[in-house]
Amino acid sequence: MTSGSAVTSSSVSRYEEAVRLLNSLQSNAATIKKLRGQRENLQAMNLPQCRKYLESLKIFDNDLNALNIIHVSGTKGKGSTCAYAEAILRHQGLKTGLYTSPHLVHVRERIRIDGDPVDEKTFAEEFFHVYDIIKKEHSENMPAYFKFLTLLAFRIFIKMNVQVVILEVGIGGEYDCTNVIEQPKVCGVTTLDYDHISILGSKLSEIAWHKAGIFKKGVPAIYSPTTPEAEEVLLSRATDKSTSIYEAPPVSAYHFARQISPGISGIHQFSNISLALQLVRVWSEKCEFALPGIEKREITGKGFDVPLWMCDAIELCRWPGRSQVVTTDGNITYLLDGAHTPKSMEACSEWAAEEIAHLKKEKVKKILLFQCTADRCPSTLIQYLKPLGISQIVSCPTQLYSSVDKSADSTNLNASKDEQMDKAQQCVKSWKESMDHKVSEDQMKVFDCISTAFEFIEEQASSQEVLVIVTGSLHLVGGVLNLISNNTHKKLV
């Protein structure tokens, strides 16, 4: 018994050390600010650097091509689309790999095998395999956080002999380190919106150019409906890259074996479901993998008959932090959604309104826990939440606790505490300015971290029922879910 406990303890400490070293690869706020002026040069260097790291790890193009990759870029709904595609293929007994970002609670969530995050032991073992090799050969030029995780994901997927990998782009596409792959089976582009404008540009046409950077010669691409200006760029880049491209049809173009209730809530998810269905069908054609109930035919981008097993997979799909309701044993109901672009915030507001009505919480006090990060503007997002009848806003940095634990999965060093506090103040100011009536100081609260904001909300619920809408940042949503999971008086649904 003692021996078993020692092994477990050693495994945990090794995992914590892996997370600490991984966090040391994050660029701090001052460095990021300094490098912004060199962004174009740095972007162009990204993929050549990735190839050098892969070469050191003895991972070659044929190894990556054998992963049968579905590569997905876009702005809104990337994670959900990937989750649906993975769930459908896993339902057919395929061994799946899924790479997404960011994580909510544990960094291991980014790398999943058969739908589950890799365990701490596997993560730590493979982390040190990759870290030690790269440290030895590239000590003066270690890969940044996301790039390292991408290399680690490839290593794990290859070692675990997965049959398919669903690979979500980090930022953009053209220069993203996931774009080191040469021959995915199919590419997808989800709904486009304004995000990361300091990197990708302030026009949808510029953003579309980056997203279409994942297109490859001879590899089919499917995209969700978008604006004419963005569509023109997607089609043009497809032509330049000799890519056949199709628009995903509306969900009404499919014939489902029965009425479905998707595992991820919100009517906006039907666009993601359509794209996922198209990606899975094209993948099966390219891999010559027969999907029961799906007729083999030319790739057309049209709707098709969706068999019962696919309906089941869509309903069983789960993707925490997106349109998620958490009920409590006490007086708090949480509505959590990681929306952080104008279109996703609009969809979040519509979903929240439906949930409030469904839960019969119209007369309950509503608190908005909100923060936005990076170059996102609070005023362009917060306006969509006006119809929800919010009576109080709470904002804070996306840091879980006031002091930073560099061995914690939740650590984020990309923005300084002062910058995040300033953004929190902007959030409450934007909310005040968006209101049609006078707002008192007591209705606007700013705290130094998520845990103190969480404690304030708990206090509010000591004397009344409260509904809390948590949105604006996936990091914020993840922090709240972390605290909820550590609180025995809460339960997730």
Tab-separated table of C-alpha atoms in Angstrom:
chain	number	residue	atom	x	y	z
A	1	MET	CA	0.000	0.000	0.000
A	2	THR	CA	2.815	2.343	0.933
A	3	SER	CA	4.632	1.561	-2.315
A	4	GLY	CA	1.542	2.313	-4.396
A	5	SER	CA	1.062	5.667	-2.659
A	6	ALA	CA	4.691	6.561	-3.287
A	7	VAL	CA	4.330	5.822	-6.996
A	8	THR	CA	1.216	7.978	-7.206
A	9	SER	CA	2.909	10.825	-5.351
A	10	SER	CA	5.967	10.604	-7.600
A	11	SER	CA	3.765	10.627	-10.704
A	12	VAL	CA	1.889	13.702	-9.515
A	13	SER	CA	5.078	15.616	-8.647
A	14	ARG	CA	6.570	14.718	-12.046
A	15	TYR	CA	3.435	16.004	-13.711
A	16	GLU	CA	3.607	19.246	-11.706
A	17	GLU	CA	7.244	19.662	-12.732
A	18	ALA	CA	6.242	19.137	-16.373
A	19	VAL	CA	3.569	21.840	-16.060
A	20	ARG	CA	6.066	24.183	-14.375
A	21	LEU	CA	8.575	23.753	-17.215
A	22	LEU	CA	5.797	24.106	-19.785
A	23	ASN	CA	4.657	27.362	-18.162
A	24	SER	CA	8.248	28.640	-18.343
A	25	LEU	CA	7.823	28.546	-22.130
A	26	GLN	CA	5.036	31.127	-21.984
A	27	SER	CA	6.031	34.568	-23.195
A	28	ASN	CA	5.486	37.140	-20.467
A	29	ALA	CA	3.532	40.328	-21.125
A	30	ALA	CA	6.625	42.541	-21.537
A	31	THR	CA	8.179	40.180	-24.087
A	32	ILE	CA	4.959	39.935	-26.090
A	33	LYS	CA	4.696	43.720	-26.246
A	34	LYS	CA	8.306	44.008	-27.409
A	35	LEU	CA	7.860	41.373	-30.122
A	36	ARG	CA	4.646	42.794	-31.626
A	37	GLY	CA	6.667	45.031	-33.927
A	38	GLN	CA	8.520	42.008	-35.275
A	39	ARG	CA	5.376	39.922	-35.740
A	40	GLU	CA	5.598	39.485	-39.526
A	41	ASN	CA	9.160	38.172	-39.382
A	42	LEU	CA	8.333	35.911	-36.443
A	43	GLN	CA	5.292	34.461	-38.230
A	44	ALA	CA	7.354	33.617	-41.310
A	45	MET	CA	9.899	31.805	-39.107
A	46	ASN	CA	7.300	29.755	-37.244
A	47	LEU	CA	6.870	26.789	-39.593
A	48	PRO	CA	10.582	26.377	-40.476
A	49	GLN	CA	11.322	26.281	-36.742
A	50	CYS	CA	8.592	23.676	-36.193
A	51	ARG	CA	10.121	21.466	-38.880
A	52	LYS	CA	13.521	21.642	-37.194
A	53	TYR	CA	12.019	20.610	-33.868
A	54	LEU	CA	10.128	17.737	-35.506
A	55	GLU	CA	13.313	16.596	-37.216
A	56	SER	CA	15.079	16.514	-33.839
A	57	LEU	CA	12.204	14.395	-32.497
A	58	LYS	CA	12.494	12.119	-35.541
A	59	ILE	CA	8.939	12.907	-36.576
A	60	PHE	CA	8.717	13.141	-40.354
A	61	ASP	CA	6.051	14.061	-42.918
A	62	ASN	CA	5.057	10.439	-43.490
A	63	ASP	CA	4.485	10.029	-39.726
A	64	LEU	CA	2.165	13.044	-39.669
A	65	ASN	CA	0.399	12.056	-42.887
A	66	ALA	CA	-0.330	8.618	-41.367
A	67	LEU	CA	-2.392	10.320	-38.647
A	68	ASN	CA	-5.211	10.875	-41.199
A	69	ILE	CA	-5.735	14.445	-40.044
A	70	ILE	CA	-8.856	16.608	-40.214
A	71	HIS	CA	-7.472	20.159	-39.977
A	72	VAL	CA	-9.844	22.904	-38.789
A	73	SER	CA	-9.384	26.682	-38.784
A	74	GLY	CA	-11.931	29.482	-38.332
A	75	THR	CA	-12.945	31.973	-35.677
A	76	LYS	CA	-16.158	30.792	-34.067
A	77	GLY	CA	-17.027	27.177	-33.324
A	78	LYS	CA	-13.658	25.525	-34.071
A	79	GLY	CA	-13.614	23.539	-30.845
A	80	SER	CA	-17.268	22.493	-31.090
A	81	THR	CA	-16.881	21.401	-34.723
A	82	CYS	CA	-13.801	19.358	-33.814
A	83	ALA	CA	-15.628	17.833	-30.836
A	84	TYR	CA	-18.580	16.758	-32.996
A	85	ALA	CA	-16.309	15.271	-35.688
A	86	GLU	CA	-14.324	13.373	-33.047
A	87	ALA	CA	-17.472	12.084	-31.322
A	88	ILE	CA	-18.914	10.777	-34.595
A	89	LEU	CA	-15.748	8.931	-35.621
A	90	ARG	CA	-15.171	7.553	-32.111
A	91	HIS	CA	-18.754	6.225	-32.146
A	92	GLN	CA	-17.680	3.988	-35.040
A	93	GLY	CA	-14.923	2.428	-32.945
A	94	LEU	CA	-12.023	4.429	-34.390
A	95	LYS	CA	-9.163	5.339	-32.068
A	96	THR	CA	-9.240	9.124	-32.130
A	97	GLY	CA	-6.832	11.913	-31.286
A	98	LEU	CA	-8.120	15.440	-30.640
A	99	TYR	CA	-5.955	18.563	-30.280
A	100	THR	CA	-7.664	21.805	-29.215
A	101	SER	CA	-6.951	24.999	-27.291
A	102	PRO	CA	-7.158	26.588	-24.835
A	103	HIS	CA	-7.770	24.249	-21.911
A	104	LEU	CA	-10.306	25.055	-19.207
A	105	VAL	CA	-8.940	23.400	-16.050
A	106	HIS	CA	-6.080	21.025	-16.941
A	107	VAL	CA	-3.592	21.446	-19.788
A	108	ARG	CA	-4.050	17.734	-20.568
A	109	GLU	CA	-7.496	18.604	-21.965
A	110	ARG	CA	-5.767	19.908	-25.090
A	111	ILE	CA	-4.560	16.432	-26.058
A	112	ARG	CA	-7.285	13.774	-25.997
A	113	ILE	CA	-7.318	10.096	-26.866
A	114	ASP	CA	-10.735	8.572	-27.531
A	115	GLY	CA	-12.375	11.699	-26.129
A	116	ASP	CA	-10.525	11.725	-22.799
A	117	PRO	CA	-7.580	13.940	-21.806
A	118	VAL	CA	-4.283	12.053	-21.645
A	119	ASP	CA	-3.534	10.970	-18.079
A	120	GLU	CA	-0.926	12.698	-15.918
A	121	LYS	CA	1.569	9.823	-16.184
A	122	THR	CA	1.478	9.737	-19.996
A	123	PHE	CA	1.598	13.524	-20.242
A	124	ALA	CA	4.636	13.742	-17.955
A	125	GLU	CA	6.524	10.873	-19.621
A	126	GLU	CA	6.034	12.213	-23.125
A	127	PHE	CA	6.616	15.808	-22.026
A	128	PHE	CA	10.086	14.991	-20.723
A	129	HIS	CA	10.883	12.899	-23.807
A	130	VAL	CA	10.173	15.919	-26.022
A	131	TYR	CA	11.580	18.534	-23.630
A	132	ASP	CA	14.907	16.782	-23.062
A	133	ILE	CA	15.595	16.295	-26.777
A	134	ILE	CA	14.713	19.848	-27.729
A	135	LYS	CA	16.561	21.305	-24.734
A	136	LYS	CA	19.678	19.403	-25.788
A	137	GLU	CA	19.562	20.417	-29.445
A	138	HIS	CA	17.875	23.860	-29.279
A	139	SER	CA	18.718	25.205	-25.817
A	140	GLU	CA	19.062	28.769	-27.109
A	141	ASN	CA	15.776	28.676	-29.016
A	142	MET	CA	13.174	26.708	-27.073
A	143	PRO	CA	9.678	26.570	-28.619
A	144	ALA	CA	6.965	28.721	-27.071
A	145	TYR	CA	4.106	27.199	-25.054
A	146	PHE	CA	1.611	26.437	-27.838
A	147	LYS	CA	4.288	25.295	-30.250
A	148	PHE	CA	5.691	22.888	-27.667
A	149	LEU	CA	2.231	21.468	-26.955
A	150	THR	CA	1.695	20.928	-30.694
A	151	LEU	CA	4.947	18.957	-30.910
A	152	LEU	CA	3.940	16.997	-27.803
A	153	ALA	CA	0.514	16.232	-29.274
A	154	PHE	CA	2.054	14.853	-32.470
A	155	ARG	CA	4.421	12.692	-30.396
A	156	ILE	CA	1.571	11.280	-28.282
A	157	PHE	CA	-0.764	10.661	-31.248
A	158	ILE	CA	1.954	8.786	-33.125
A	159	LYS	CA	2.963	6.719	-30.099
A	160	MET	CA	-0.676	5.862	-29.290
A	161	ASN	CA	-1.306	4.728	-32.897
A	162	VAL	CA	-4.492	6.742	-33.318
A	163	GLN	CA	-6.434	6.175	-36.534
A	164	VAL	CA	-7.562	9.770	-36.994
A	165	VAL	CA	-6.546	13.151	-35.561
A	166	ILE	CA	-8.841	16.154	-35.443
A	167	LEU	CA	-6.453	19.103	-35.302
A	168	GLU	CA	-7.643	22.579	-34.328
A	169	VAL	CA	-5.601	25.586	-35.443
A	170	GLY	CA	-4.360	27.879	-32.664
A	171	ILE	CA	-4.437	31.350	-34.254
A	172	GLY	CA	-5.012	32.092	-37.936
A	173	GLY	CA	-3.815	29.206	-40.073
A	174	GLU	CA	-1.197	30.278	-42.602
A	175	TYR	CA	1.580	30.648	-40.015
A	176	ASP	CA	0.102	28.523	-37.233
A	177	CYS	CA	2.405	25.730	-36.099
A	178	THR	CA	-0.318	23.114	-36.717
A	179	ASN	CA	0.090	24.015	-40.398
A	180	VAL	CA	3.369	22.094	-40.472
A	181	ILE	CA	1.333	19.109	-41.704
A	182	GLU	CA	1.612	18.547	-45.453
A	183	GLN	CA	-1.221	16.154	-46.289
A	184	PRO	CA	-4.335	16.252	-44.106
A	185	LYS	CA	-7.288	14.279	-45.431
A	186	VAL	CA	-9.662	17.264	-45.368
A	187	CYS	CA	-9.645	20.887	-44.154
A	188	GLY	CA	-12.480	22.853	-42.575
A	189	VAL	CA	-13.070	26.553	-41.933
A	190	THR	CA	-15.694	27.449	-39.339
A	191	THR	CA	-17.615	30.739	-39.086
A	192	LEU	CA	-15.358	33.774	-39.505
A	193	ASP	CA	-15.484	36.751	-37.178
A	194	TYR	CA	-13.298	39.535	-35.817
A	195	ASP	CA	-10.668	38.209	-33.404
A	196	HIS	CA	-6.891	38.567	-32.920
A	197	ILE	CA	-7.063	41.599	-35.192
A	198	SER	CA	-3.569	42.784	-34.215
A	199	ILE	CA	-2.258	39.546	-35.754
A	200	LEU	CA	-4.759	38.655	-38.482
A	201	GLY	CA	-6.027	42.082	-39.570
A	202	SER	CA	-9.146	44.145	-38.996
A	203	LYS	CA	-11.065	43.060	-42.127
A	204	LEU	CA	-12.831	39.738	-42.642
A	205	SER	CA	-11.040	39.401	-45.976
A	206	GLU	CA	-7.675	39.617	-44.189
A	207	ILE	CA	-8.783	37.146	-41.533
A	208	ALA	CA	-10.055	34.770	-44.251
A	209	TRP	CA	-6.647	34.882	-45.952
A	210	HIS	CA	-4.984	33.549	-42.811
A	211	LYS	CA	-7.658	30.918	-42.164
A	212	ALA	CA	-7.391	29.604	-45.736
A	213	GLY	CA	-3.658	29.173	-45.223
A	214	ILE	CA	-4.308	25.570	-44.149
A	215	PHE	CA	-5.562	24.619	-47.637
A	216	LYS	CA	-3.328	22.062	-49.394
A	217	LYS	CA	-3.044	20.934	-52.997
A	218	GLY	CA	-5.438	18.103	-53.714
A	219	VAL	CA	-6.995	18.198	-50.225
A	220	PRO	CA	-10.741	19.013	-50.169
A	221	ALA	CA	-11.857	21.963	-48.025
A	222	ILE	CA	-15.283	22.703	-46.541
A	223	TYR	CA	-16.277	26.081	-45.084
A	224	SER	CA	-19.199	27.397	-43.074
A	225	PRO	CA	-21.270	30.175	-44.712
A	226	THR	CA	-19.609	33.571	-44.468
A	227	THR	CA	-19.727	37.095	-45.933
A	228	PRO	CA	-19.204	37.663	-49.683
A	229	GLU	CA	-15.861	39.431	-49.105
A	230	ALA	CA	-14.518	36.598	-46.960
A	231	GLU	CA	-15.903	33.931	-49.296
A	232	GLU	CA	-14.162	35.549	-52.258
A	233	VAL	CA	-10.823	35.227	-50.469
A	234	LEU	CA	-11.460	31.604	-49.452
A	235	LEU	CA	-12.330	30.659	-53.042
A	236	SER	CA	-9.366	32.567	-54.458
A	237	ARG	CA	-6.895	30.927	-52.107
A	238	ALA	CA	-8.422	27.525	-52.867
A	239	THR	CA	-7.829	28.138	-56.585
A	240	ASP	CA	-4.246	29.257	-55.949
A	241	LYS	CA	-3.581	26.106	-53.926
A	242	SER	CA	-5.409	23.724	-56.310
A	243	THR	CA	-7.902	22.896	-53.575
A	244	SER	CA	-11.458	21.717	-54.263
A	245	ILE	CA	-13.719	23.700	-51.953
A	246	TYR	CA	-17.364	23.428	-50.889
A	247	GLU	CA	-19.724	25.374	-48.665
A	248	ALA	CA	-21.344	23.368	-45.872
A	249	PRO	CA	-25.129	23.361	-46.386
A	250	PRO	CA	-27.707	24.434	-43.783
A	251	VAL	CA	-28.711	21.694	-41.363
A	252	SER	CA	-32.131	21.585	-43.074
A	253	ALA	CA	-30.401	19.962	-46.081
A	254	TYR	CA	-29.870	16.762	-44.065
A	255	HIS	CA	-32.398	14.040	-43.315
A	256	PHE	CA	-31.843	12.881	-39.739
A	257	ALA	CA	-33.031	9.399	-38.773
A	258	ARG	CA	-34.762	11.025	-35.807
A	259	GLN	CA	-35.088	14.416	-34.178
A	260	ILE	CA	-31.861	15.324	-32.415
A	261	SER	CA	-30.995	17.289	-29.296
A	262	PRO	CA	-27.294	18.160	-29.778
A	263	GLY	CA	-24.938	17.517	-26.882
A	264	ILE	CA	-23.728	21.119	-27.037
A	265	SER	CA	-26.638	23.515	-26.532
A	266	GLY	CA	-27.605	26.478	-28.685
A	267	ILE	CA	-29.180	26.839	-32.114
A	268	HIS	CA	-25.866	28.210	-33.427
A	269	GLN	CA	-24.388	24.722	-32.997
A	270	PHE	CA	-26.256	23.454	-36.063
A	271	SER	CA	-23.781	25.267	-38.317
A	272	ASN	CA	-20.937	23.448	-36.544
A	273	ILE	CA	-22.798	20.127	-36.816
A	274	SER	CA	-23.233	20.576	-40.575
A	275	LEU	CA	-19.533	21.311	-41.034
A	276	ALA	CA	-18.569	18.338	-38.842
A	277	LEU	CA	-20.834	16.021	-40.850
A	278	GLN	CA	-19.245	17.187	-44.098
A	279	LEU	CA	-15.724	16.778	-42.737
A	280	VAL	CA	-16.448	13.274	-41.490
A	281	ARG	CA	-18.017	12.215	-44.767
A	282	VAL	CA	-15.133	13.563	-46.858
A	283	TRP	CA	-12.629	11.999	-44.449
A	284	SER	CA	-14.305	8.597	-44.834
A	285	GLU	CA	-14.156	8.884	-48.640
A	286	LYS	CA	-10.494	9.887	-48.642
A	287	CYS	CA	-9.559	7.132	-46.159
A	288	GLU	CA	-11.835	4.573	-47.800
A	289	PHE	CA	-13.437	3.922	-44.433
A	290	ALA	CA	-17.051	2.847	-44.793
A	291	LEU	CA	-19.513	4.615	-42.520
A	292	PRO	CA	-22.659	2.480	-41.938
A	293	GLY	CA	-25.740	4.020	-43.504
A	294	ILE	CA	-23.746	6.539	-45.560
A	295	GLU	CA	-23.731	5.916	-49.301
A	296	LYS	CA	-20.403	6.239	-51.057
A	297	ARG	CA	-20.515	9.083	-53.559
A	298	GLU	CA	-18.576	11.958	-55.046
A	299	ILE	CA	-17.660	14.821	-52.712
A	300	THR	CA	-20.315	17.472	-53.318
A	301	GLY	CA	-20.804	19.408	-50.097
A	302	LYS	CA	-24.528	18.577	-50.163
A	303	GLY	CA	-26.686	17.263	-47.322
A	304	PHE	CA	-27.291	13.557	-46.882
A	305	ASP	CA	-29.224	11.018	-44.822
A	306	VAL	CA	-27.873	10.951	-41.261
A	307	PRO	CA	-28.241	7.450	-39.771
A	308	LEU	CA	-29.340	6.710	-36.224
A	309	TRP	CA	-25.824	6.037	-34.905
A	310	MET	CA	-24.680	9.476	-36.075
A	311	CYS	CA	-27.648	11.084	-34.314
A	312	ASP	CA	-26.598	9.261	-31.140
A	313	ALA	CA	-22.995	10.497	-31.480
A	314	ILE	CA	-24.143	14.101	-31.940
A	315	GLU	CA	-26.284	13.867	-28.819
A	316	LEU	CA	-23.522	12.237	-26.758
A	317	CYS	CA	-20.953	14.887	-27.696
A	318	ARG	CA	-19.853	17.076	-24.769
A	319	TRP	CA	-17.731	20.216	-24.877
A	320	PRO	CA	-17.489	21.945	-21.457
A	321	GLY	CA	-17.443	25.702	-21.182
A	322	ARG	CA	-19.635	26.202	-24.234
A	323	SER	CA	-23.342	26.790	-23.597
A	324	GLN	CA	-23.005	24.959	-20.282
A	325	VAL	CA	-25.429	25.094	-17.366
A	326	VAL	CA	-24.220	24.302	-13.847
A	327	THR	CA	-26.833	23.963	-11.131
A	328	THR	CA	-26.056	24.047	-7.425
A	329	ASP	CA	-27.389	22.613	-4.198
A	330	GLY	CA	-27.687	26.191	-2.988
A	331	ASN	CA	-28.934	29.404	-4.572
A	332	ILE	CA	-26.688	29.739	-7.646
A	333	THR	CA	-27.186	28.711	-11.254
A	334	TYR	CA	-24.277	29.298	-13.630
A	335	LEU	CA	-24.602	29.820	-17.380
A	336	LEU	CA	-21.086	29.464	-18.811
A	337	ASP	CA	-20.001	30.178	-22.359
A	338	GLY	CA	-16.519	31.041	-23.627
A	339	ALA	CA	-17.822	33.495	-26.256
A	340	HIS	CA	-15.208	36.150	-27.086
A	341	THR	CA	-16.096	37.497	-30.543
A	342	PRO	CA	-19.081	39.638	-31.614
A	343	LYS	CA	-20.917	36.789	-33.385
A	344	SER	CA	-20.271	34.291	-30.609
A	345	MET	CA	-21.403	36.803	-27.971
A	346	GLU	CA	-24.626	37.376	-29.891
A	347	ALA	CA	-25.183	33.608	-29.983
A	348	CYS	CA	-24.326	33.370	-26.283
A	349	SER	CA	-26.919	36.008	-25.447
A	350	GLU	CA	-29.605	34.186	-27.441
A	351	TRP	CA	-28.753	30.875	-25.760
A	352	ALA	CA	-28.716	32.466	-22.275
A	353	ALA	CA	-32.135	34.055	-22.869
A	354	GLU	CA	-33.557	30.652	-23.856
A	355	GLU	CA	-32.043	28.999	-20.773
A	356	ILE	CA	-33.330	31.705	-18.430
A	357	ALA	CA	-36.845	31.173	-19.771
A	358	HIS	CA	-36.502	27.375	-19.721
A	359	LEU	CA	-35.252	27.416	-16.114
A	360	LYS	CA	-37.924	29.974	-15.145
A	361	LYS	CA	-35.296	32.353	-13.748
A	362	GLU	CA	-36.685	35.580	-15.216
A	363	LYS	CA	-37.224	37.159	-11.782
A	364	VAL	CA	-33.971	35.936	-10.225
A	365	LYS	CA	-31.094	38.379	-9.642
A	366	LYS	CA	-28.693	38.140	-12.578
A	367	ILE	CA	-24.969	38.791	-12.231
A	368	LEU	CA	-22.612	39.030	-15.200
A	369	LEU	CA	-19.092	37.729	-14.552
A	370	PHE	CA	-17.200	39.072	-17.544
A	371	GLN	CA	-13.664	39.636	-18.759
A	372	CYS	CA	-12.120	39.899	-22.191
A	373	THR	CA	-8.460	39.466	-23.013
A	374	ALA	CA	-5.779	40.342	-25.581
A	375	ASP	CA	-6.832	42.963	-28.153
A	376	ARG	CA	-10.572	42.375	-27.752
A	377	CYS	CA	-12.729	45.424	-27.083
A	378	PRO	CA	-15.285	45.080	-24.233
A	379	SER	CA	-17.752	47.554	-25.746
A	380	THR	CA	-18.138	45.528	-28.968
A	381	LEU	CA	-19.001	42.393	-26.975
A	382	ILE	CA	-20.923	43.491	-23.905
A	383	GLN	CA	-23.688	45.253	-25.867
A	384	TYR	CA	-25.132	41.875	-26.911
A	385	LEU	CA	-25.867	40.993	-23.275
A	386	LYS	CA	-28.154	43.978	-22.609
A	387	PRO	CA	-31.453	42.096	-23.163
A	388	LEU	CA	-30.693	39.584	-20.383
A	389	GLY	CA	-31.814	41.803	-17.494
A	390	ILE	CA	-28.443	41.832	-15.728
A	391	SER	CA	-28.465	43.890	-12.527
A	392	GLN	CA	-24.789	43.643	-11.576
A	393	ILE	CA	-21.464	43.170	-13.369
A	394	VAL	CA	-18.359	41.589	-11.842
A	395	SER	CA	-15.012	41.610	-13.616
A	396	CYS	CA	-11.517	40.394	-12.762
A	397	PRO	CA	-8.266	39.167	-14.358
A	398	THR	CA	-8.400	35.588	-15.633
A	399	GLN	CA	-5.889	34.598	-12.952
A	400	LEU	CA	-7.338	31.951	-10.625
A	401	TYR	CA	-5.693	33.262	-7.458
A	402	SER	CA	-4.007	36.569	-6.590
A	403	SER	CA	-0.577	34.918	-6.414
A	404	VAL	CA	0.823	32.982	-9.384
A	405	ASP	CA	1.639	29.292	-8.994
A	406	LYS	CA	3.934	28.456	-11.903
A	407	SER	CA	3.295	24.723	-11.540
A	408	ALA	CA	-0.481	25.168	-11.914
A	409	ASP	CA	-2.333	24.264	-15.132
A	410	SER	CA	-4.270	27.542	-14.949
A	411	THR	CA	-1.200	29.819	-15.009
A	412	ASN	CA	-1.292	32.384	-17.826
A	413	LEU	CA	1.628	34.814	-18.086
A	414	ASN	CA	0.696	36.383	-21.422
A	415	ALA	CA	-0.798	39.516	-19.848
A	416	SER	CA	0.414	41.340	-16.756
A	417	LYS	CA	-1.793	41.694	-13.678
A	418	ASP	CA	-1.921	45.477	-14.204
A	419	GLU	CA	-3.016	45.077	-17.836
A	420	GLN	CA	-5.743	42.640	-16.865
A	421	MET	CA	-6.947	44.871	-14.029
A	422	ASP	CA	-7.116	47.750	-16.479
A	423	LYS	CA	-9.139	45.583	-18.891
A	424	ALA	CA	-11.492	44.618	-16.040
A	425	GLN	CA	-12.090	48.314	-15.339
A	426	GLN	CA	-12.803	48.836	-19.052
A	427	CYS	CA	-15.338	46.002	-18.927
A	428	VAL	CA	-17.398	47.502	-16.109
A	429	LYS	CA	-17.138	50.961	-17.703
A	430	SER	CA	-18.382	49.582	-21.042
A	431	TRP	CA	-21.296	47.887	-19.301
A	432	LYS	CA	-22.210	51.125	-17.516
A	433	GLU	CA	-22.069	53.093	-20.788
A	434	SER	CA	-24.237	50.515	-22.559
A	435	MET	CA	-27.060	50.823	-20.041
A	436	ASP	CA	-30.094	53.011	-20.736
A	437	HIS	CA	-30.455	53.894	-17.062
A	438	LYS	CA	-28.248	55.154	-14.254
A	439	VAL	CA	-25.932	52.521	-12.785
A	440	SER	CA	-24.701	52.748	-9.188
A	441	GLU	CA	-21.178	51.921	-8.082
A	442	ASP	CA	-22.541	48.989	-6.087
A	443	GLN	CA	-23.685	47.384	-9.351
A	444	MET	CA	-20.111	47.304	-10.683
A	445	LYS	CA	-17.448	45.239	-8.938
A	446	VAL	CA	-13.818	44.601	-9.897
A	447	PHE	CA	-11.727	41.989	-8.091
A	448	ASP	CA	-8.074	40.978	-8.326
A	449	CYS	CA	-8.652	37.337	-9.342
A	450	ILE	CA	-11.357	34.793	-10.153
A	451	SER	CA	-11.433	33.257	-6.669
A	452	THR	CA	-12.270	36.556	-4.930
A	453	ALA	CA	-14.959	37.290	-7.519
A	454	PHE	CA	-16.303	33.763	-6.949
A	455	GLU	CA	-16.404	34.350	-3.176
A	456	PHE	CA	-18.315	37.619	-3.684
A	457	ILE	CA	-20.916	35.817	-5.793
A	458	GLU	CA	-21.250	33.105	-3.131
A	459	GLU	CA	-21.906	35.822	-0.547
A	460	GLN	CA	-24.611	37.345	-2.737
A	461	ALA	CA	-26.326	33.971	-2.866
A	462	SER	CA	-26.413	33.616	0.919
A	463	SER	CA	-29.606	35.668	1.105
A	464	GLN	CA	-31.185	35.287	-2.349
A	465	GLU	CA	-31.260	33.133	-5.461
A	466	VAL	CA	-28.723	34.208	-8.084
A	467	LEU	CA	-28.148	33.400	-11.752
A	468	VAL	CA	-24.587	34.060	-12.952
A	469	ILE	CA	-23.673	34.465	-16.623
A	470	VAL	CA	-19.959	33.775	-17.106
A	471	THR	CA	-18.586	34.792	-20.495
A	472	GLY	CA	-16.048	36.843	-22.461
A	473	SER	CA	-13.078	34.504	-22.036
A	474	LEU	CA	-12.532	30.752	-22.027
A	475	HIS	CA	-9.812	31.314	-19.423
A	476	LEU	CA	-12.408	32.949	-17.161
A	477	VAL	CA	-14.898	30.133	-17.745
A	478	GLY	CA	-12.185	27.572	-17.026
A	479	GLY	CA	-11.274	29.289	-13.766
A	480	VAL	CA	-14.881	29.258	-12.583
A	481	LEU	CA	-15.282	25.580	-13.531
A	482	ASN	CA	-12.073	24.858	-11.605
A	483	LEU	CA	-13.487	26.469	-8.460
A	484	ILE	CA	-16.858	24.781	-8.904
A	485	SER	CA	-15.220	21.361	-9.228
A	486	ASN	CA	-13.365	21.972	-5.952
A	487	ASN	CA	-16.560	22.929	-4.153
A	488	THR	CA	-18.497	19.883	-2.886
A	489	HIS	CA	-21.727	21.893	-2.733
A	490	LYS	CA	-21.828	22.256	-6.534
A	491	LYS	CA	-22.679	19.815	-9.245
A	492	LEU	CA	-22.212	20.076	-13.008
A	493	VAL	CA	-24.942	19.085	-15.399
